[in-house]
Coordinates of C-alpha atoms in Angstrom, one line a residue:
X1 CA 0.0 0.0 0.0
X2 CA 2.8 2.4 1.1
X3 CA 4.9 1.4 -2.2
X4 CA 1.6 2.4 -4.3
X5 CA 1.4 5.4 -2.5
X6 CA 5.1 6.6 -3.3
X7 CA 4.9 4.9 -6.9
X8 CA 1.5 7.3 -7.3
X9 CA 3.3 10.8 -5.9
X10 CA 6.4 9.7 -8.0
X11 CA 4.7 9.3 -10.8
X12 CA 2.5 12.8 -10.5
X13 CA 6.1 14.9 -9.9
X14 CA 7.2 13.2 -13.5
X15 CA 4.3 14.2 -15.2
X16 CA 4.3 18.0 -13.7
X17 CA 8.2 18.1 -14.5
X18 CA 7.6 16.5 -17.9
X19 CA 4.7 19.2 -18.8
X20 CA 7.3 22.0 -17.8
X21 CA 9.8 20.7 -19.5
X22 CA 7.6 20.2 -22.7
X23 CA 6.5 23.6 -21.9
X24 CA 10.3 25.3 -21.7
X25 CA 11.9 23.6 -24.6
X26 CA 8.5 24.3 -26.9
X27 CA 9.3 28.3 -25.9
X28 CA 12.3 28.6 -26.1
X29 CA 12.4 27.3 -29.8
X30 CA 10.0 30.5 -30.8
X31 CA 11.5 32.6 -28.4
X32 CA 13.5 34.5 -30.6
X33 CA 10.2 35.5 -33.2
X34 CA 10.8 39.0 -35.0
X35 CA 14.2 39.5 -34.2
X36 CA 16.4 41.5 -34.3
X37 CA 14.0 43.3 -36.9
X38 CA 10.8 43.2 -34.5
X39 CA 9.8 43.1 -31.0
X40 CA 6.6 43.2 -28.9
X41 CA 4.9 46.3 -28.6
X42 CA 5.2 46.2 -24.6
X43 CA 9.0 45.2 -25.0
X44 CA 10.5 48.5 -25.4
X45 CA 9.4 50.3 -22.3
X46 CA 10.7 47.4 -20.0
X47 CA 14.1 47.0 -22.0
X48 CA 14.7 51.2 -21.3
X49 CA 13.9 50.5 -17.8
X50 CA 16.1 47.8 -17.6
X51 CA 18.9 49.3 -19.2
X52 CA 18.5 51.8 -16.9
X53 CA 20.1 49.9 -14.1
X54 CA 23.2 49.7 -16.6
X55 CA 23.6 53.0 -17.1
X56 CA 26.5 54.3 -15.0
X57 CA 28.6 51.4 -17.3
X58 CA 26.6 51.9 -21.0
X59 CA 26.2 55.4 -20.9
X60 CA 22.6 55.2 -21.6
X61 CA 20.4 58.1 -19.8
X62 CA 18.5 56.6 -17.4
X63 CA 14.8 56.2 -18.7
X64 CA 13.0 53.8 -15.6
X65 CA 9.6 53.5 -17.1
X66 CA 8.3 50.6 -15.5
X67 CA 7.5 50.0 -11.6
X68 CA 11.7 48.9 -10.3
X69 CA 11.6 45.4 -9.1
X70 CA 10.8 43.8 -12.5
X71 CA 13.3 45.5 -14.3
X72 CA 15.8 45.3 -11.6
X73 CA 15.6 41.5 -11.3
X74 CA 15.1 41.4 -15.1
X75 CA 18.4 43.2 -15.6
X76 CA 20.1 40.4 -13.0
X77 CA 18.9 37.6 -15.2
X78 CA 20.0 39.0 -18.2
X79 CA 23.5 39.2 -16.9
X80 CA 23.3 36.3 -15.6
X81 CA 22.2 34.4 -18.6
X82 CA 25.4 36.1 -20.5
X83 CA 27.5 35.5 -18.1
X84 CA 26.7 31.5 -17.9
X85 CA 26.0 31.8 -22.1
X86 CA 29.1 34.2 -23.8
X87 CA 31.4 33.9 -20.8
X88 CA 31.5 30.3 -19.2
X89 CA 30.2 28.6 -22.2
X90 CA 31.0 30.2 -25.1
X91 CA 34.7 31.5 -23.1
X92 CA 34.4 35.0 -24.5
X93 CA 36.5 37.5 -22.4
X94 CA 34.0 40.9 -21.3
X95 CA 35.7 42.9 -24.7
X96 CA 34.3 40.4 -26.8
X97 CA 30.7 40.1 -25.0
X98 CA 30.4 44.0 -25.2
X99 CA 31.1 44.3 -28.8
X100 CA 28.5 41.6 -29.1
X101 CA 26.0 43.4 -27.7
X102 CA 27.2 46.8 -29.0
X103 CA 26.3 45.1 -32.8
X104 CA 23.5 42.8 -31.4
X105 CA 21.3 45.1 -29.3
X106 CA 18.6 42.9 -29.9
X107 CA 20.2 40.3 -27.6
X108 CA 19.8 42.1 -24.7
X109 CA 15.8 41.6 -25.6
X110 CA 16.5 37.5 -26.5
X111 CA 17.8 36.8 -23.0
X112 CA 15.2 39.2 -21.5
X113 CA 12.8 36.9 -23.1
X114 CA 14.3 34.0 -21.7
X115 CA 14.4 35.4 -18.1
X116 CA 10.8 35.6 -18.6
X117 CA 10.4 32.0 -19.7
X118 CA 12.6 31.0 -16.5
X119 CA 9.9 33.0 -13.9
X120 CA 7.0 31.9 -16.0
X121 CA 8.2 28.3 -15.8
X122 CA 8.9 29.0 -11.6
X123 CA 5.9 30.3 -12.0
X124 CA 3.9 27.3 -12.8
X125 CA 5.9 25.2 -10.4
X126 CA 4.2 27.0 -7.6
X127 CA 1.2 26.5 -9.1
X128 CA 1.3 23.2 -8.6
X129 CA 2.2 23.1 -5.0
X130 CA -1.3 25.7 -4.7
X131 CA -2.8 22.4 -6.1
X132 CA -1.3 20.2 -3.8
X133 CA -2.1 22.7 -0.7
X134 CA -6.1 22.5 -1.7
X135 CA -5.8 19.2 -1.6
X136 CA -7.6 18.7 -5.2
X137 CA -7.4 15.8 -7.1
X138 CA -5.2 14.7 -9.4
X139 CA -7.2 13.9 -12.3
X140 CA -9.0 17.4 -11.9
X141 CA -6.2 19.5 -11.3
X142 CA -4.0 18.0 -13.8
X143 CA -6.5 18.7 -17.1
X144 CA -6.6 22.4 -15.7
X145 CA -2.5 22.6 -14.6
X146 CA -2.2 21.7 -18.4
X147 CA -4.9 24.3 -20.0
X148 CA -3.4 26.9 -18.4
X149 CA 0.3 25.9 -19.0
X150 CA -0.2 25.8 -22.9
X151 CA -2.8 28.6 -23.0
X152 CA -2.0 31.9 -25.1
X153 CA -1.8 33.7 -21.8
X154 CA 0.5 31.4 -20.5
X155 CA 2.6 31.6 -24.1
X156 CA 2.3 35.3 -24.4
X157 CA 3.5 35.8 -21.1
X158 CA 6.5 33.5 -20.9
X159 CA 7.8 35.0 -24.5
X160 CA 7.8 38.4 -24.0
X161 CA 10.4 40.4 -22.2
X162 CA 8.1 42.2 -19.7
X163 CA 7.0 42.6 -16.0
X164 CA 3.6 40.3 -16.3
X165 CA 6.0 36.9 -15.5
X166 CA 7.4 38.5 -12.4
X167 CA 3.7 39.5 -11.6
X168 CA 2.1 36.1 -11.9
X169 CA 5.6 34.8 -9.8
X170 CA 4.9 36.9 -7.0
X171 CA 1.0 37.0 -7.2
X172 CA 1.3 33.1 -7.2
X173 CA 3.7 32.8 -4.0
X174 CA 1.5 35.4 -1.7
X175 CA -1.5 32.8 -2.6
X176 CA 0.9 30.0 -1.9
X177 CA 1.8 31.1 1.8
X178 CA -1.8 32.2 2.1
X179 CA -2.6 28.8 1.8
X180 CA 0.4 27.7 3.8
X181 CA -0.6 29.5 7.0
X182 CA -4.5 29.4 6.6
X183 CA -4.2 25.7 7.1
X184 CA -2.0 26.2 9.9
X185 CA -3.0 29.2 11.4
X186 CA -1.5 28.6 14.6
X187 CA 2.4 29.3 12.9
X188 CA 1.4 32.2 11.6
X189 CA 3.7 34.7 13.4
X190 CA 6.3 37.7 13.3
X191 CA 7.9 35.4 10.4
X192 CA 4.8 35.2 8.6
X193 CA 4.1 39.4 8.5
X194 CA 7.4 39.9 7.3
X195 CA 7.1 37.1 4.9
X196 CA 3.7 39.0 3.7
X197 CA 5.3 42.1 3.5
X198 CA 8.2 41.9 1.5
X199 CA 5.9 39.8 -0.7
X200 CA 3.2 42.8 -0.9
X201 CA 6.4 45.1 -1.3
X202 CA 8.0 43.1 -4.6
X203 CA 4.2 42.8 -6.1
X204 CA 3.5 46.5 -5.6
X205 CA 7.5 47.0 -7.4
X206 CA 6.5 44.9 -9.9
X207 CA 3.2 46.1 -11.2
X208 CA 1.1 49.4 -9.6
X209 CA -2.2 47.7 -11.0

């Protein structure tokens, strides 16, 4: 009974890991649409205010558009994702990666892209734990995990570089430790406000609306 049990749960964490995966890699292929010609609409305001954090290196006036948190996380990402990409991988020294991007500006909009996909995907994972939380059913909550995961709001969002994905992120983890300490409401202490607050803080940084 006990072995059935495990073999049950194992088999559900596959099956959410699998659809995430599918869901990444699928993304990622058509991440780079309208390049370096084209980008969203929505794209340009959020790639000024991320460049913003950059500008005491770039020279580029400072232009912060956007609520700070998304871009400011966005901008860590980016450099991240060049760092692990042009630096590590591809063993470029910091001369080479900056006349890159000097005659590639559009990359600085590809990895903001895939720093969405990355939160978007995080996203989802906690998502999934909401799920388990409530206590629903696997064969409800799965049909409607997966609806929502391939949906054109869930496509839109995880392809574009812009502050929705950090939105959902933090939107998604306040419900999460709602959840968390409403079943146990006994826990929820000094820890928990602070918890809440920063939380509250990063959403309101993220998106005024």
């Amino acid at each position: 009974m006990l072995i059935n049990i495990c073999a049950k749960k194992n088999l559900v964490f596959l099956l959410i890991i699998f659809s995430l995966l599918v869901f990444f890699v699928s993304n990622l292929k058509i991440i780079d649409y309208g390049l370096p010609i084209f980008d969203n609409s929505d794209e340009g305001a959020f790639t000024a205010s991320s460049l913003s954090y950059l500008s005491a290196i770039t020279g580029i006036k400072s232009n912060i558009l956007d609520p700070i948190i998304a871009p400011l996380i966005n901008v860590f990402l980016i450099l991240f994702l060049t760092l692990l990409n042009d630096f590590i991988i591809g063993s470029q020294n910091l001369l080479e990666i900056k006349n890159k991007f000097y005659l590639n500006p559009e990359l600085f909009t590809y990895y903001g892209r895939i720093a969405s996909l990355i939160i978007t995907t995080a996203s989802f994972s906690i998502l999934f734990l909401i799920f388990k939380k409530l206590k629903i059913n696997f064969l409800i909550y799965f049909p409607i995990f997966i609806s929502l995961l391939f949906s054109m709001f869930a496509n839109d969002i995880a392809i574009r570089n812009g502050k929705n994905s950090y939105y959902l992120l933090f939107f998604l983890l306040q419900f999460y430790f709602f959840l968390k300490y409403f079943n146990k409401i006994e826990k929820f202490n000094l820890k928990s406000y602070i918890y809440f607050a920063l939380l509250a803080s990063l959403a309101w940084g993220t998106n005024y609306w």
